[in-house]
Amino acid sequence: MNRTLPVVRLRVPTEEDAWTWHTLFGDAEVMRFLGGPRELSAYHESTARQRRNDAELGFCFWSVLTEDDEVVGFAGAQPWPHAWGPAVGEIEIGWRMGRAHWGHGYVTAAALQTLDRLRESGVESVVAMVLAENERSVAVTRRLGMELEQRFVVPDGSREGHMYRLALT
């Protein structure tokens, strides 16, 4: 697949972005692999955590903006916070777009910018944790050149997860 990617800009999420994320991700299909839609308070907490991550680490899950400055989702990276999966503190790359913005290349464009920023920050490798059935995200890992490193059963015991890895050095 060789197509021109859209121009996107990554911005540290603002307090106002919590409302936008809540609206974009209030769609059950968007949240199908992530446990379903969440309350607005979850996005207030998330955007605040991302502002802290950016201040402390130099990276976070940034809001993804189009050429027209419309927030269409987020992409970026953060330390892995769970006891399961990769080692705690490994850097996880992730993304989420509102459904109206699927299929336009925004995730790939934003993820490539994320990888560039992580390299500049000295991050040596990233992981992506993706449910095996999430074909769209699996395709993004392929476009980024990530390799399947591990298959596992997610903690709820009902689905297969994949851990992809990409060396950045």
N, CA and C of each residue as an Amber inpcrd file, in Angstrom:
protein
   507
   0.8540000  -1.1860000   0.0000000   0.0000000   0.0000000   0.0000000
   0.8900000   1.2350000   0.0000000   0.8790000   1.9410000  -1.0830000
   1.7100000   3.1240000  -1.2060000   0.8200000   4.3220000  -1.5080000
   0.4370000   5.0280000  -0.4740000  -0.4040000   6.2030000  -0.6820000
   0.1760000   7.3510000   0.1140000  -0.1950000   8.5370000  -0.2770000
   0.2500000   9.7130000   0.4360000  -0.5410000   9.8380000   1.7300000
   0.1890000  10.0050000   2.8150000  -0.4740000  10.1510000   4.1120000
  -0.9240000  11.5860000   4.3170000  -1.9750000  11.7870000   5.0770000
  -2.4390000  13.1470000   5.3480000  -1.4620000  13.8800000   6.2670000
  -1.5400000  15.1750000   6.2380000  -0.7570000  15.9960000   7.1570000
  -1.5080000  16.0440000   8.4800000  -0.8310000  15.6700000   9.5330000
  -1.4170000  15.7450000  10.8700000  -0.4370000  16.4640000  11.7800000
  -0.9810000  16.9640000  12.8620000  -0.1710000  17.6340000  13.8850000
  -0.4970000  16.9710000  15.2090000   0.5430000  16.7410000  16.0050000
   0.3660000  16.1730000  17.3400000   0.4770000  17.2950000  18.3580000
  -0.4810000  17.3420000  19.2880000  -0.5100000  18.3950000  20.2930000
  -0.8020000  17.7720000  21.6570000  -0.1380000  18.2630000  22.6750000
  -0.4360000  17.8150000  24.0360000  -1.9210000  18.0800000  24.2800000
  -2.6560000  17.0720000  24.7810000  -4.0970000  17.2670000  24.9600000
  -4.4180000  18.3400000  26.0010000  -5.3940000  19.1460000  25.6700000
  -5.8610000  20.2010000  26.5650000  -7.0090000  19.6720000  27.4160000
  -7.4100000  20.4460000  28.4020000  -8.5940000  20.0790000  29.1900000
  -9.8130000  19.9670000  28.2860000  -9.9140000  20.8650000  27.3210000
 -11.0400000  20.8450000  26.3840000 -11.0610000  19.5660000  25.5460000
  -9.8850000  18.9780000  25.2850000  -9.8240000  17.7510000  24.4950000
 -10.5170000  16.5820000  25.1920000 -10.6480000  16.6410000  26.5130000
 -11.3730000  15.5720000  27.2180000 -12.7950000  15.4560000  26.6530000
 -13.4460000  16.5780000  26.4160000 -14.8000000  16.5720000  25.8500000
 -14.7820000  15.9910000  24.4410000 -13.7940000  16.4100000  23.6560000
 -13.7050000  15.9350000  22.2710000 -13.4450000  14.4360000  22.2340000
 -12.4970000  13.9580000  23.0540000 -12.2160000  12.5270000  23.0910000
 -13.4680000  11.7570000  23.5130000 -14.1670000  12.2720000  24.5160000
 -15.3850000  11.6050000  24.9890000 -16.3990000  11.4810000  23.8500000
 -16.5430000  12.5310000  23.0720000 -17.4760000  12.5110000  21.9430000
 -17.0060000  11.5420000  20.8610000 -15.7220000  11.6310000  20.4800000
 -15.1770000  10.7670000  19.4300000 -15.2350000   9.2930000  19.8160000
 -14.9650000   9.0130000  21.0860000 -14.8420000   7.6270000  21.5390000
 -16.0970000   7.1210000  22.2450000 -17.1900000   7.8710000  22.1480000
 -18.4620000   7.4380000  22.7240000 -19.1660000   6.4140000  21.8540000
 -18.5680000   6.0620000  20.7630000 -19.0920000   5.1140000  19.7870000
 -18.6740000   3.6960000  20.1970000 -19.6370000   2.8120000  20.3510000
 -19.3430000   1.4360000  20.7810000 -18.3950000   0.7240000  19.8220000
 -18.4880000   1.0230000  18.5330000 -17.5890000   0.3730000  17.5630000
 -16.1510000   0.8530000  17.7470000 -15.9460000   2.1220000  18.0440000
 -14.5990000   2.6470000  18.3000000 -14.0030000   1.9500000  19.5130000
 -14.8320000   1.7150000  20.5160000 -14.3580000   1.1440000  21.7810000
 -14.5560000  -0.3700000  21.8750000 -14.8510000  -1.0030000  20.7710000
 -15.1540000  -2.4350000  20.7380000 -14.0620000  -3.2850000  21.3820000
 -12.8120000  -2.9570000  21.1470000 -11.7040000  -3.7510000  21.6700000
 -11.1400000  -3.1820000  22.9660000 -11.7920000  -2.1580000  23.4910000
 -11.2680000  -1.4550000  24.6670000 -12.2590000  -1.4200000  25.8190000
 -13.2340000  -2.3090000  25.8080000 -14.1520000  -2.4130000  26.9310000
 -15.3820000  -1.5360000  26.8510000 -15.5950000  -0.8670000  25.7370000
 -16.7940000  -0.0480000  25.5730000 -16.5780000   1.4040000  25.9530000
 -17.5470000   2.2640000  25.6050000 -17.4480000   3.6970000  25.8960000
 -17.2330000   3.9660000  27.3790000 -16.5880000   5.1060000  27.6590000
 -16.2650000   5.4910000  29.0290000 -16.9370000   6.8180000  29.3800000
 -16.9950000   7.0580000  30.6690000 -17.5480000   8.3150000  31.1920000
 -16.5990000   9.4750000  30.8660000 -17.1500000  10.6690000  30.8300000
 -16.3560000  11.8760000  30.5890000 -15.2120000  11.9970000  31.5910000
 -15.4570000  11.6380000  32.8390000 -14.4120000  11.7650000  33.8670000
 -13.1650000  10.9530000  33.4990000 -13.3220000   9.8340000  32.8120000
 -12.1630000   9.0300000  32.4000000 -11.2830000   9.8220000  31.4380000
 -11.8800000  10.6370000  30.5990000 -11.1040000  11.4280000  29.6400000
 -10.4840000  12.6570000  30.3010000 -11.1340000  13.1970000  31.3240000
 -10.4990000  14.2690000  32.0910000  -9.2370000  13.7260000  32.7640000
  -9.3380000  12.5290000  33.3500000  -8.1750000  11.9060000  33.9930000
  -7.0990000  11.5810000  32.9650000  -7.5140000  11.0500000  31.8240000
  -6.5620000  10.6540000  30.7910000  -5.8100000  11.8470000  30.2110000
  -6.5310000  12.9210000  29.8790000  -5.8370000  14.0810000  29.3040000
  -4.9050000  14.7110000  30.3350000  -5.2990000  14.7220000  31.6060000
  -4.4110000  15.2440000  32.6590000  -3.1600000  14.3680000  32.7820000
  -3.3250000  13.0500000  32.7390000  -2.1830000  12.1310000  32.8190000
  -1.2550000  12.3450000  31.6270000  -1.8260000  12.5830000  30.4560000
  -0.9900000  12.7940000  29.2690000  -0.2130000  14.1040000  29.3620000
  -0.8210000  15.1390000  29.9320000  -0.0840000  16.3960000  30.1310000
   1.0910000  16.1710000  31.0820000   0.8690000  15.3750000  32.1490000
   1.9640000  15.0460000  33.0810000   3.0510000  14.2490000  32.3690000
   2.6380000  13.2280000  31.5860000   3.6200000  12.4270000  30.8560000
   4.4710000  13.2960000  29.9480000   3.8290000  14.2150000  29.2260000
   4.5820000  15.0810000  28.3260000   5.5870000  15.9350000  29.1080000
   5.1490000  16.4960000  30.2390000   6.0260000  17.3460000  31.0470000
   7.1940000  16.5470000  31.6300000   6.9240000  15.3200000  32.0600000
   7.9490000  14.5140000  32.7280000   8.8040000  13.6930000  31.7670000
   8.2120000  13.2060000  30.6750000   8.9080000  12.2760000  29.7820000
   9.2390000  12.8710000  28.4210000   8.5000000  13.9070000  28.0390000
   8.6930000  14.4770000  26.7100000   7.8200000  13.8230000  25.6490000
   6.9590000  12.9050000  26.0590000   6.0190000  12.2780000  25.1340000
   4.7800000  11.8430000  25.9020000   3.7130000  11.5770000  25.1440000
   2.4240000  11.2100000  25.7340000   1.5260000  10.6950000  24.6230000
   0.2590000  10.4610000  24.9300000  -0.7450000  10.2590000  23.8900000
  -1.2220000  11.6630000  23.5070000  -0.7740000  12.1130000  22.3370000
  -1.0960000  13.4540000  21.8660000  -2.4390000  13.4630000  21.1400000
  -3.1150000  14.5910000  21.1750000  -4.2820000  14.7700000  20.3210000
  -3.7820000  14.8860000  18.8890000  -4.4810000  14.2320000  17.9670000
  -4.1390000  14.2730000  16.5450000  -5.0610000  15.2840000  15.8870000
  -4.4390000  16.2730000  15.2460000  -5.1980000  17.3210000  14.5690000
  -4.9620000  17.2480000  13.0650000  -6.0270000  17.5060000  12.2990000
  -5.9380000  17.5560000  10.8430000  -5.3440000  18.8920000  10.4190000
  -5.1880000  19.0540000   9.1220000  -4.7030000  20.3280000   8.5770000
  -5.6100000  21.4930000   8.9720000  -6.9040000  21.1880000   9.2040000
  -7.8780000  22.2130000   9.5960000  -7.9820000  22.3680000  11.1070000
  -7.0270000  21.7810000  11.8470000  -6.9840000  21.8330000  13.3140000
  -8.1680000  21.1500000  13.9880000  -8.7690000  20.1650000  13.3150000
  -9.8320000  19.3710000  13.9290000  -9.1880000  18.2030000  14.6770000
  -9.5570000  18.0110000  15.9430000  -9.0800000  16.8550000  16.7060000
  -9.8560000  15.6380000  16.2190000  -9.1080000  14.6120000  15.7640000
  -9.7500000  13.4180000  15.2110000  -9.4700000  12.1660000  16.0500000
  -8.6250000  12.3130000  17.0790000  -8.2900000  11.1800000  17.9320000
  -7.0100000  11.4530000  18.6880000  -6.3270000  10.3660000  19.0780000
  -5.0250000  10.5250000  19.7100000  -4.0680000   9.4550000  19.2170000
  -2.7940000   9.7400000  19.3640000  -1.7160000   8.7910000  19.0740000
  -0.5200000   9.2320000  19.8920000   0.2930000   8.2820000  20.2490000
   1.4820000   8.6240000  21.0100000   2.0070000   7.4310000  21.7620000
   2.6160000   7.7060000  22.8920000   3.2460000   6.6390000  23.6630000
   3.2180000   6.9860000  25.1390000   3.3040000   5.9240000  25.9450000
   3.3640000   6.0860000  27.3940000   4.0170000   4.8420000  27.9840000
   4.5290000   4.9320000  29.2030000   5.0570000   3.7390000  29.8550000
   3.9180000   2.7480000  30.1110000   4.1900000   1.4660000  29.8780000
   3.1880000   0.4190000  30.1130000   2.8680000   0.3780000  31.6000000
   1.5890000   0.5030000  31.9770000   1.2470000   0.6460000  33.3980000
   0.7930000  -0.6290000  34.1180000   0.6700000  -1.7430000  33.3910000
   0.0390000  -2.9280000  33.9810000   1.0760000  -3.9670000  34.4180000
   0.6490000  -4.8460000  35.3320000   1.5170000  -5.9210000  35.8070000
   1.6220000  -7.0490000  34.7800000   0.6740000  -7.1470000  33.8600000
   0.7080000  -8.1650000  32.8130000   1.2610000  -7.5420000  31.5300000
   1.6760000  -8.3880000  30.5840000   2.1790000  -7.8960000  29.3000000
   3.6560000  -7.5990000  29.3610000   4.1020000  -6.5560000  28.6720000
   5.5260000  -6.2330000  28.6890000   5.9460000  -5.7890000  30.0890000
   7.2260000  -5.6430000  30.2830000   7.7210000  -5.1900000  31.5880000
   7.1260000  -3.8250000  31.9110000   6.7700000  -3.6390000  33.1710000
   6.2450000  -2.3440000  33.6060000   7.2680000  -1.2740000  33.2420000
   6.7830000  -0.1990000  32.6290000   7.6560000   0.8980000  32.2490000
   8.1350000   0.8460000  30.8120000   7.9880000  -0.3150000  30.1340000
   8.3350000  -0.3250000  28.7110000   7.4270000   0.6760000  28.0090000
   7.8700000   1.1830000  26.8840000   7.1160000   2.2320000  26.2010000
   6.1470000   1.6010000  25.2040000   4.8750000   1.9100000  25.4280000
   3.7960000   1.4140000  24.5820000   3.3720000   2.5240000  23.6290000
   3.2950000   2.1930000  22.3460000   2.7430000   3.1160000  21.3580000
   1.2730000   2.7500000  21.1740000   0.4370000   3.7630000  20.9970000
  -0.9840000   3.4960000  20.8410000  -1.6720000   4.5940000  20.0610000
  -2.9020000   4.3290000  19.6900000  -3.6870000   5.2520000  18.8700000
  -5.1640000   4.9340000  19.0190000  -5.9680000   5.9300000  18.7380000
  -7.4290000   5.7640000  18.6930000  -7.9930000   6.9350000  17.8970000
  -8.8440000   6.6400000  16.9410000  -9.4820000   7.6760000  16.1180000
 -10.9870000   7.5360000  16.2060000 -11.6700000   8.6670000  16.0580000
 -13.1190000   8.6300000  15.9100000 -13.4690000   7.8980000  14.6230000
 -14.5730000   7.1730000  14.6080000 -14.9150000   6.3140000  13.4650000
 -15.0090000   7.0840000  12.1500000 -15.4950000   8.3060000  12.1770000
 -15.6020000   9.0970000  10.9450000 -14.2370000   9.3540000  10.3150000
 -13.1750000   9.1090000  11.0700000 -11.8190000   9.4130000  10.5920000
 -11.0110000   8.1550000  10.2950000 -11.6560000   7.0030000  10.3380000
 -10.9840000   5.7470000  10.0030000 -10.7220000   5.6880000   8.5000000
  -9.6420000   5.0200000   8.1350000  -9.3640000   4.7540000   6.7260000
  -8.7700000   5.9050000   5.9450000  -8.3840000   6.9840000   6.6320000
  -7.8250000   8.1490000   5.9450000  -6.3120000   8.2720000   6.1110000
  -5.7050000   7.3460000   6.8740000  -4.2570000   7.3880000   7.0850000
  -3.8170000   8.2100000   8.2820000  -4.7650000   8.7420000   9.0440000
  -4.3970000   9.5770000  10.1950000  -3.5800000   8.8110000  11.2330000
  -3.9710000   7.5660000  11.5240000  -3.2520000   6.7910000  12.5330000
  -1.8180000   6.5540000  12.0820000  -1.6330000   6.1060000  10.8550000
  -0.2820000   5.8250000  10.3760000   0.5680000   7.0900000  10.3820000
   0.0180000   8.1960000   9.8930000   0.7710000   9.4560000   9.8760000
   1.1600000   9.8780000  11.2870000   0.2150000   9.7910000  12.2170000
   0.4830000  10.1960000  13.6020000   1.4520000   9.2320000  14.2790000
   1.3220000   7.9310000  14.0080000   2.2230000   6.9490000  14.6200000
   3.6500000   7.1320000  14.1120000   3.8170000   7.4490000  12.8320000
   5.1640000   7.7020000  12.3010000   5.7900000   8.9340000  12.9620000
   4.9950000   9.9820000  13.1710000   5.5030000  11.1550000  13.8960000
   5.8720000  10.7880000  15.3270000   5.0450000   9.9410000  15.9500000
   5.3310000   9.4870000  17.3070000   6.6750000   8.7770000  17.3540000
   6.9170000   7.8760000  16.4130000   8.1880000   7.1430000  16.3930000
   9.3710000   8.1000000  16.2540000   9.2310000   9.1100000  15.4010000
  10.3020000  10.1120000  15.2560000  10.5600000  10.8320000  16.5740000
   9.5070000  11.2410000  17.2540000   9.6590000  11.9550000  18.5250000
  10.2750000  11.0570000  19.5910000   9.8910000   9.7830000  19.5960000
  10.4520000   8.8580000  20.5800000  11.9410000   8.6340000  20.3340000
  12.3280000   8.5040000  19.0740000  13.7580000   8.3730000  18.7540000
  14.5220000   9.5930000  19.2720000  13.9700000  10.7850000  19.0280000
  14.6100000  12.0230000  19.4940000  14.7200000  12.0570000  21.0140000
  13.7890000  11.3920000  21.7130000  13.7990000  11.3500000  23.1780000
  14.7160000  10.2550000  23.7200000  15.3020000   9.4600000  22.8290000
  16.2090000   8.4120000  23.2650000  15.5540000   7.0860000  23.5920000
  14.2850000   6.9160000  23.2510000  13.6040000   5.6400000  23.4860000
  14.1850000   4.6130000  22.5170000  14.5350000   3.4380000  23.0430000
  15.2170000   2.4240000  22.2350000  14.2690000   1.4650000  21.5230000
  13.0910000   1.2070000  22.0990000  12.1210000   0.3360000  21.4340000
  10.7330000   0.6360000  21.9780000   9.7290000   0.2310000  21.2000000
   8.3420000   0.3940000  21.6100000   7.6070000  -0.9230000  21.4110000
   6.5400000  -1.0740000  22.1900000   5.6330000  -2.2070000  22.0130000
   4.2500000  -1.6650000  21.7020000   3.4700000  -2.4890000  21.0160000
   2.0540000  -2.2040000  20.7910000   1.2920000  -3.4340000  21.2540000
   0.3290000  -3.2190000  22.1230000  -0.5030000  -4.2960000  22.6530000
  -1.8380000  -4.2390000  21.9110000  -2.1240000  -5.2930000  21.1300000
  -3.2780000  -5.2790000  20.2380000  -4.0220000  -6.6050000  20.3590000
  -5.3360000  -6.5410000  20.4650000  -6.1210000  -7.7720000  20.4190000
  -5.9970000  -8.3760000  19.0210000  -5.8210000  -9.6830000  18.9570000
  -5.6080000 -10.3720000  17.6790000  -6.7300000 -10.0810000  16.6850000
  -7.9630000  -9.9250000  17.1680000  -9.1060000  -9.7060000  16.2830000
  -9.2250000  -8.2540000  15.7860000  -8.3980000  -7.3600000  16.3140000
  -8.4450000  -5.9510000  15.9160000  -7.6110000  -5.7600000  14.6480000
  -8.1970000  -6.1340000  13.5220000  -7.4830000  -6.1500000  12.2500000
  -6.9420000  -4.7850000  11.8450000  -7.6690000  -3.7190000  12.1470000
  -7.2070000  -2.3780000  11.7780000  -5.8990000  -2.0330000  12.4930000
  -5.8400000  -2.2950000  13.7920000  -4.6160000  -1.9810000  14.5340000
  -3.4810000  -2.9250000  14.1810000  -3.7900000  -4.1810000  13.9170000
  -2.7530000  -5.1110000  13.4600000  -2.1400000  -4.5840000  12.1630000
  -2.9800000  -4.0870000  11.2530000  -2.4810000  -3.5360000   9.9820000
  -1.5730000  -2.3310000  10.2200000  -1.9080000  -1.4950000  11.2010000
  -1.0510000  -0.3410000  11.5090000   0.3160000  -0.8280000  11.9910000
   0.3410000  -1.8390000  12.8580000   1.6410000  -2.3380000  13.3370000
   2.4870000  -2.8050000  12.1640000   1.8730000  -3.4290000  11.1820000
   2.6110000  -3.8780000   9.9840000   3.1620000  -2.6850000   9.2050000
   2.3180000  -1.6480000   9.0340000   2.7730000  -0.4670000   8.2850000
   3.9340000   0.2280000   8.9910000   3.9920000   0.1050000  10.3140000
   5.0760000   0.7130000  11.0820000   6.3320000  -0.1560000  11.0950000
   6.2230000  -1.3750000  10.5910000   7.3670000  -2.2830000  10.5850000
   7.5530000  -3.0460000  11.8790000   6.5110000  -3.0920000  12.7070000
   6.6070000  -3.7930000  13.9880000   6.5350000  -5.3020000  13.7540000
   7.1540000  -6.0610000  14.6570000   7.1670000  -7.5190000  14.5570000
   6.4020000  -8.1320000  15.7170000   5.6370000  -9.1770000  15.4150000
   4.9260000  -9.9010000  16.4520000   5.9500000 -10.5960000  17.3360000
   5.9310000 -10.2620000  18.6200000   6.8920000 -10.8330000  19.5550000
   6.2610000 -11.8850000  20.4550000   4.9750000 -11.6930000  20.7950000
   4.3560000 -12.5940000  21.7500000   2.8500000 -12.6520000  21.5350000
   2.2970000 -13.8460000  21.7120000   0.8480000 -14.0560000  21.7450000
   0.5060000 -14.3930000  23.1930000  -0.6160000 -13.8990000  23.6720000
  -0.9930000 -14.1580000  25.0650000  -2.5080000 -14.0990000  25.1960000
  -3.0040000 -14.5730000  26.3090000  -4.4210000 -14.4600000  26.6250000
  -4.5620000 -13.2380000  27.5260000  -5.4740000 -12.3450000  27.1670000
  -5.6580000 -11.1310000  27.9700000  -6.1560000 -11.5190000  29.3590000
  -5.9280000 -10.6570000  30.3500000  -6.2580000 -11.0100000  31.7330000
  -7.6900000 -11.4840000  31.9820000  -8.6610000 -11.0210000  31.1820000
 -10.0320000 -11.5070000  31.4090000 -10.2090000 -12.9430000  30.9150000
  -9.1800000 -13.4880000  30.2410000  -9.1770000 -14.8820000  29.8330000
 -10.0080000 -15.2170000  28.6190000 -10.5470000 -14.2160000  27.9490000
 -11.4880000 -14.5040000  26.8620000 -10.9410000 -14.2670000  25.4620000
  -9.8260000 -13.5320000  25.3490000  -9.3640000 -13.1750000  24.0040000
  -7.8480000 -13.2860000  23.8920000  -7.3950000 -13.4480000  22.6550000
  -5.9620000 -13.5030000  22.3800000  -5.4390000 -12.0950000  22.1120000
  -4.3360000 -11.7850000  22.7320000  -3.6590000 -10.5210000  22.4910000
  -2.3270000 -10.7620000  21.8220000  -1.8410000  -9.7340000  21.1550000
  -0.5200000  -9.7790000  20.5230000   0.3190000  -8.6210000  21.0410000
   1.5840000  -8.8890000  21.2660000   2.5330000  -7.8230000  21.5890000
   3.4790000  -7.7000000  20.3960000   3.4700000  -6.5250000  19.7910000
   4.3560000  -6.2030000  18.6810000   5.4790000  -5.3220000  19.2230000
   6.6470000  -5.4040000  18.6000000   7.7890000  -4.6120000  19.0460000
   8.4980000  -4.0090000  17.8360000   9.0570000  -2.8220000  18.0480000
   9.8800000  -2.1650000  17.0400000  11.0770000  -1.5440000  17.7290000
  12.2750000  -1.9090000  17.2690000  13.4970000  -1.2690000  17.7590000
  13.6170000   0.1020000  17.0940000  13.9760000   1.1110000  17.8710000
  14.0700000   2.4690000  17.3500000  15.5210000   2.9210000  17.1650000
  16.4540000   2.1090000  17.5820000  17.8710000   2.5000000  17.4600000
  18.5600000   1.6970000  16.3810000
